[in-house]
mmCIF file of C-alpha atoms and ligand atoms in Angstrom:
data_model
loop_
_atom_site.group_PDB
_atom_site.id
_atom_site.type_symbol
_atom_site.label_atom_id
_atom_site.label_comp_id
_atom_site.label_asym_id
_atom_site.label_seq_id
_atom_site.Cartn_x
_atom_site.Cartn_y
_atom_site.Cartn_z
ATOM 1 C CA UNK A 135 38.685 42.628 -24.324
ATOM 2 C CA UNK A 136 40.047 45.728 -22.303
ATOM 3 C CA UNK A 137 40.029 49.268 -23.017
ATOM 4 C CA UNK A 138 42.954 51.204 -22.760
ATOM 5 C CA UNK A 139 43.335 53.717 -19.863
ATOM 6 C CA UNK A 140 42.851 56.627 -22.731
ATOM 7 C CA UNK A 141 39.753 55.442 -24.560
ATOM 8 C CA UNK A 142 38.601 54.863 -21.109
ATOM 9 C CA UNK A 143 39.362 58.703 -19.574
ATOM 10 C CA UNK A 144 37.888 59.996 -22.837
ATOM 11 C CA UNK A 145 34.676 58.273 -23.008
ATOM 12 C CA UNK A 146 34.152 59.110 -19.214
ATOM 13 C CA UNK A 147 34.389 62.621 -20.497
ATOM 14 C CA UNK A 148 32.200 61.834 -23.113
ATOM 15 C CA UNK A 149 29.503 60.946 -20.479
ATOM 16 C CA UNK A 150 30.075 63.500 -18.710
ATOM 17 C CA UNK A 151 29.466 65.884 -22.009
ATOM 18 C CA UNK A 152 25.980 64.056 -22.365
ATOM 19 C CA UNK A 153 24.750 64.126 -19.132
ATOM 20 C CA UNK A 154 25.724 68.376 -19.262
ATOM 21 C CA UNK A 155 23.507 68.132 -22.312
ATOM 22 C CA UNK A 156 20.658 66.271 -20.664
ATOM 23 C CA UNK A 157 20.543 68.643 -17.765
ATOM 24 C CA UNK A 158 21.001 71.604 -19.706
ATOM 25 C CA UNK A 159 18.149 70.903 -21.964
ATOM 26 C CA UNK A 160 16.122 69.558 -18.669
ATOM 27 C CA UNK A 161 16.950 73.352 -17.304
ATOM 28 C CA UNK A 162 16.041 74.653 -20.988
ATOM 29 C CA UNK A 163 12.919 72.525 -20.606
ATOM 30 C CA UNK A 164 11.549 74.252 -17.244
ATOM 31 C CA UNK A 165 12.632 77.790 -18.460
ATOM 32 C CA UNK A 166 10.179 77.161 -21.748
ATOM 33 C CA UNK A 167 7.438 76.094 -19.375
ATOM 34 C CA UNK A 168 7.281 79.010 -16.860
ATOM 35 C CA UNK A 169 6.611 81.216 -20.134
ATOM 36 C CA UNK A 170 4.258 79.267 -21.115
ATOM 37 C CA UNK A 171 6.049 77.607 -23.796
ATOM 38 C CA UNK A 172 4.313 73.589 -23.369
ATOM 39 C CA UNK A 173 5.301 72.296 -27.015
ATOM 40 C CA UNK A 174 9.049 73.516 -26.510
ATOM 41 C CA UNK A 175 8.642 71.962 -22.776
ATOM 42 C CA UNK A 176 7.754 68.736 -23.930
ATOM 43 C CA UNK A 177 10.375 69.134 -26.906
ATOM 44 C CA UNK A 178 13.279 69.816 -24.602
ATOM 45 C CA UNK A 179 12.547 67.133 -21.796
ATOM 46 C CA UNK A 180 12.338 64.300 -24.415
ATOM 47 C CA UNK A 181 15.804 65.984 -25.609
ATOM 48 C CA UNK A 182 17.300 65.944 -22.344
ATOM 49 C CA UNK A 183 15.821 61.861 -21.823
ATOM 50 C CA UNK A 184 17.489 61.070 -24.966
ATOM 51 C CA UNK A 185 20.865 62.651 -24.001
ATOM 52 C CA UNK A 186 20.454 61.091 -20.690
ATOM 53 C CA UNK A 187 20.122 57.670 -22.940
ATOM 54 C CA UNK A 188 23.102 58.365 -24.579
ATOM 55 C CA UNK A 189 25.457 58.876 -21.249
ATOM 56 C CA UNK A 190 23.812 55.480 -20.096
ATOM 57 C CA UNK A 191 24.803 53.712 -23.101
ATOM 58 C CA UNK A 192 28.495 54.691 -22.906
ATOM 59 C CA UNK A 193 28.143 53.521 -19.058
ATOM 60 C CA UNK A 194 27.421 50.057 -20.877
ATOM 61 C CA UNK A 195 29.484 49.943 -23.546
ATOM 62 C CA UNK A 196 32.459 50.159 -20.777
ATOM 63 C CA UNK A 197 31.205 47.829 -18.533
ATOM 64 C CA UNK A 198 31.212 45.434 -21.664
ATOM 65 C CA UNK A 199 34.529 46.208 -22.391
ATOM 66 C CA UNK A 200 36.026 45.761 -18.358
ATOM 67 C CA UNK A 201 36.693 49.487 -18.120
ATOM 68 C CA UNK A 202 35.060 51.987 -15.292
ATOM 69 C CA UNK A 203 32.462 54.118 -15.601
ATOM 70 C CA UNK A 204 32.317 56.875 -13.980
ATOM 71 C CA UNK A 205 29.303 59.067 -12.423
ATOM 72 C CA UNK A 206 29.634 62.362 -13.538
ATOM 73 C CA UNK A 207 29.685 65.730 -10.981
ATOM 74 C CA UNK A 208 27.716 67.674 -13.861
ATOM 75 C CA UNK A 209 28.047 71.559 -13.530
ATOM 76 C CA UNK A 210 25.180 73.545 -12.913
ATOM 77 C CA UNK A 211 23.533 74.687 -16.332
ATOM 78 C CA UNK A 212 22.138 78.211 -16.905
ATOM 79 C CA UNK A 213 18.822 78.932 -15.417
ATOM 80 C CA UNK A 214 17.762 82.162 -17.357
ATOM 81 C CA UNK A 215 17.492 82.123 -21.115
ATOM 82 C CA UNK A 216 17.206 85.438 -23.329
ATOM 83 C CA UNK A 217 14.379 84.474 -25.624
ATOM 84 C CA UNK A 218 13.039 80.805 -26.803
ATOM 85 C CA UNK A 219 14.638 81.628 -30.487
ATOM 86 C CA UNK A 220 17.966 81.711 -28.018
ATOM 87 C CA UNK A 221 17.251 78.569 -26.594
ATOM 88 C CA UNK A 222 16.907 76.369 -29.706
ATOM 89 C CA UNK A 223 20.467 78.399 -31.694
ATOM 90 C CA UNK A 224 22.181 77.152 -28.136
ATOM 91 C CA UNK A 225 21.079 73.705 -28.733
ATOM 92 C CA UNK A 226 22.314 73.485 -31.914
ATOM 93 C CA UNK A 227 25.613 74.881 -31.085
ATOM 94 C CA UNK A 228 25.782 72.050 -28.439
ATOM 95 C CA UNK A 229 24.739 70.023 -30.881
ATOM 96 C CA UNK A 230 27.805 70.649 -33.078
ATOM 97 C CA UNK A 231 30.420 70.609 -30.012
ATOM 98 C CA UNK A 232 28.995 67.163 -29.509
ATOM 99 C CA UNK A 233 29.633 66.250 -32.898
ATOM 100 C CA UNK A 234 33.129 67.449 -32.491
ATOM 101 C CA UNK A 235 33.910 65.675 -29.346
ATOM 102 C CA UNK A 236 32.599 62.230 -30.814
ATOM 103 C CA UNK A 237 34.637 63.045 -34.055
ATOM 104 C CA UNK A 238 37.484 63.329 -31.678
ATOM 105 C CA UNK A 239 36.947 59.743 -29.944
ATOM 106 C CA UNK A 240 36.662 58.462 -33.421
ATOM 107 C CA UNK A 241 40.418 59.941 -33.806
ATOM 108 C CA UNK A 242 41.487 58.166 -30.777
ATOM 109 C CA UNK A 243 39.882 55.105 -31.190
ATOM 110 C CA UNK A 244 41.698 54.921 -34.840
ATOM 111 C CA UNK A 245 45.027 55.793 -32.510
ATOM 112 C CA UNK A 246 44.666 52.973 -30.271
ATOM 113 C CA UNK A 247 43.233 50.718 -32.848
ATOM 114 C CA UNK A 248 40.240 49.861 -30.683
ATOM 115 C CA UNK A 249 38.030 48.807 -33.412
ATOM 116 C CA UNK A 250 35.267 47.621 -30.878
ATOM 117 C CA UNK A 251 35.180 51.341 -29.717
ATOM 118 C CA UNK A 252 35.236 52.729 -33.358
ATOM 119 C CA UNK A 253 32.252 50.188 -34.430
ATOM 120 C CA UNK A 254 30.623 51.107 -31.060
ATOM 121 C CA UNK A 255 30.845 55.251 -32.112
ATOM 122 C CA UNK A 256 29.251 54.791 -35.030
ATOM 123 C CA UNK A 257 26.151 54.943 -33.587
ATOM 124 C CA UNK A 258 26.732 58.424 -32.296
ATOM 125 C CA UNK A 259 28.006 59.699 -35.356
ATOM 126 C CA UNK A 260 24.622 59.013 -36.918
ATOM 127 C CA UNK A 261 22.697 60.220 -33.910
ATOM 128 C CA UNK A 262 24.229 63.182 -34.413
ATOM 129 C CA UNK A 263 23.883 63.719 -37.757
ATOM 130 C CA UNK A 264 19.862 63.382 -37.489
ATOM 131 C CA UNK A 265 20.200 65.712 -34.533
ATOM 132 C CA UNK A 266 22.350 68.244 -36.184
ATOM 133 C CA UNK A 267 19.623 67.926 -39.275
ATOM 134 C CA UNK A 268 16.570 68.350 -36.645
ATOM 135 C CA UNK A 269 18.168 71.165 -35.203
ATOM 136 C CA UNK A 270 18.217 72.863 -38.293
ATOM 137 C CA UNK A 271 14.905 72.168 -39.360
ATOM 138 C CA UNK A 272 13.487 73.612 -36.273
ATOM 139 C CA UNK A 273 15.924 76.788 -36.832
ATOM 140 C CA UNK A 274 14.061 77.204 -40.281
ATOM 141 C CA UNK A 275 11.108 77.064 -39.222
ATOM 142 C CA UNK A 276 11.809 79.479 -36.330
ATOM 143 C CA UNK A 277 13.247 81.951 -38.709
ATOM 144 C CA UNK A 278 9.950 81.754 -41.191
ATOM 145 C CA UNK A 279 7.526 82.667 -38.598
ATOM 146 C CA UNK A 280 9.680 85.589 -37.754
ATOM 147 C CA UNK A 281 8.798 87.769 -35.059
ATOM 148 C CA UNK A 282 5.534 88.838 -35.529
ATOM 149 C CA UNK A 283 3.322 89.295 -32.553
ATOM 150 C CA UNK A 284 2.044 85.982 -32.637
ATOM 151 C CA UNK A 285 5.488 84.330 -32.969
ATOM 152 C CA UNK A 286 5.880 82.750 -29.684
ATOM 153 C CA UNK A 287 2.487 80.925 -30.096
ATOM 154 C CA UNK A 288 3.556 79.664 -33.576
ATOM 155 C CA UNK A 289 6.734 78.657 -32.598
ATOM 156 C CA UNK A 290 5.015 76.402 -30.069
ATOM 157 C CA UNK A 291 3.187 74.909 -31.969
ATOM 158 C CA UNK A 292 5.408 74.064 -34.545
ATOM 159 C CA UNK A 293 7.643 72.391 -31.283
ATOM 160 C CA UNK A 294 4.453 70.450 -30.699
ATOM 161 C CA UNK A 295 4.339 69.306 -34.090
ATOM 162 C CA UNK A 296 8.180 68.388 -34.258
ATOM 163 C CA UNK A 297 8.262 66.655 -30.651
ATOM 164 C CA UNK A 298 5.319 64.633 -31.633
ATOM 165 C CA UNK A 299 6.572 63.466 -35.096
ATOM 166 C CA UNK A 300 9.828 62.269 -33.201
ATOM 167 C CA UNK A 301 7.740 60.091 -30.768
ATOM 168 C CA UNK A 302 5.887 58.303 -33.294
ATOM 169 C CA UNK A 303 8.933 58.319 -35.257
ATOM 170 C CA UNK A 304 10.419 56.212 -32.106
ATOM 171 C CA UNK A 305 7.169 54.752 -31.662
ATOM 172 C CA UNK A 306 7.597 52.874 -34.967
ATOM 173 C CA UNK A 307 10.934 51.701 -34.072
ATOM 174 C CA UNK A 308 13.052 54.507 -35.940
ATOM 175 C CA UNK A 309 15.519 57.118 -34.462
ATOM 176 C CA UNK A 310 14.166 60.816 -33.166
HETATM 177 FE FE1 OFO B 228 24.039 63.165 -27.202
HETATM 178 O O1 OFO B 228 24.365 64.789 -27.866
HETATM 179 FE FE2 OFO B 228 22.815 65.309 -28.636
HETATM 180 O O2 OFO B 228 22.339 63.929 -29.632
#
């Protein structure tokens, strides 16, 4: 089977939009560090290793299908970040434009009627729906500590405790 020139442009942008997301969360990652920050480090980097997963699997799903992937010239992500309760409300918010951008391939996909690339998406939409949820988790539980003086410690921890759930949680075979 081959893709049609539009699926194909769009899913290139599509890895391009993942591999942003990996490096952005990679640049997230070593902003979290130099404050100290080791369970939202270690959070963030398996984030960005994940999204890094996801660009490579589009690169296979279109070598599958006789299209062309392309290596993405990923901008430069921000280097500074306002406060670590800043970092996580920007993930989700990338979280959702994600979920946008794969509901929009979805669209196309029905357009074309590529039902190889709709079956293929489904995988994403779920993804993202357990991402979107995690996301919003770790929002809650940023908003109960608050921001007492011992916030930033808490917070870390509870990153700890969420990053290390998600391995085992891989670990036994299941999704992050
Ligand atoms: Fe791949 O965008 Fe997040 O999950």
């Amino acid at each position: 089977m081959m893709i049609s020139k539009k699926m194909e442009e769009a899913l290139n942008q599509q890895i391009e939009f993942e591999g942003y997301a990996s490096f952005l969360y990679l640049s997230m990652a070593t902003w979290c560090d130099s404050q100290g920050l080791k369970g939202c480090y270690d959070f963030l980097k398996r984030q960005s290793d994940e999204e890094r997963m996801h660009m490579l699997k589009i690169f296979e799903y279109l070598a599958d299908v006789d299209g062309f992937a392309l290596t993405p010239g990923i901008k430069e992500p921000p280097r500074q970040f306002e406060s670590v309760q800043a970092v996580f409300k920007d993930v989700y918010a990338h979280e959702q434009k994600v979920t946008q951008s794969i509901n929009k391939l979805i669209t196309l996909a029905n357009k074309e009627n590529d039902y190889a690339t709709q079956t293929f998406l489904q995988w994403y939409v779920n993804e993202q729906r357990e991402e979107e949820a995690l996301m919003r988790t770790v929002l809650d539980r940023i908003r109960l500590i608050g921001d007492g003086p011992q916030s930033l410690y808490f917070i870390d921890k509870e990153m700890d405790a969420l990053n290390k759930a998600a391995v085992a949680s891989e670990a036994a075979g299941g999704e992050a």
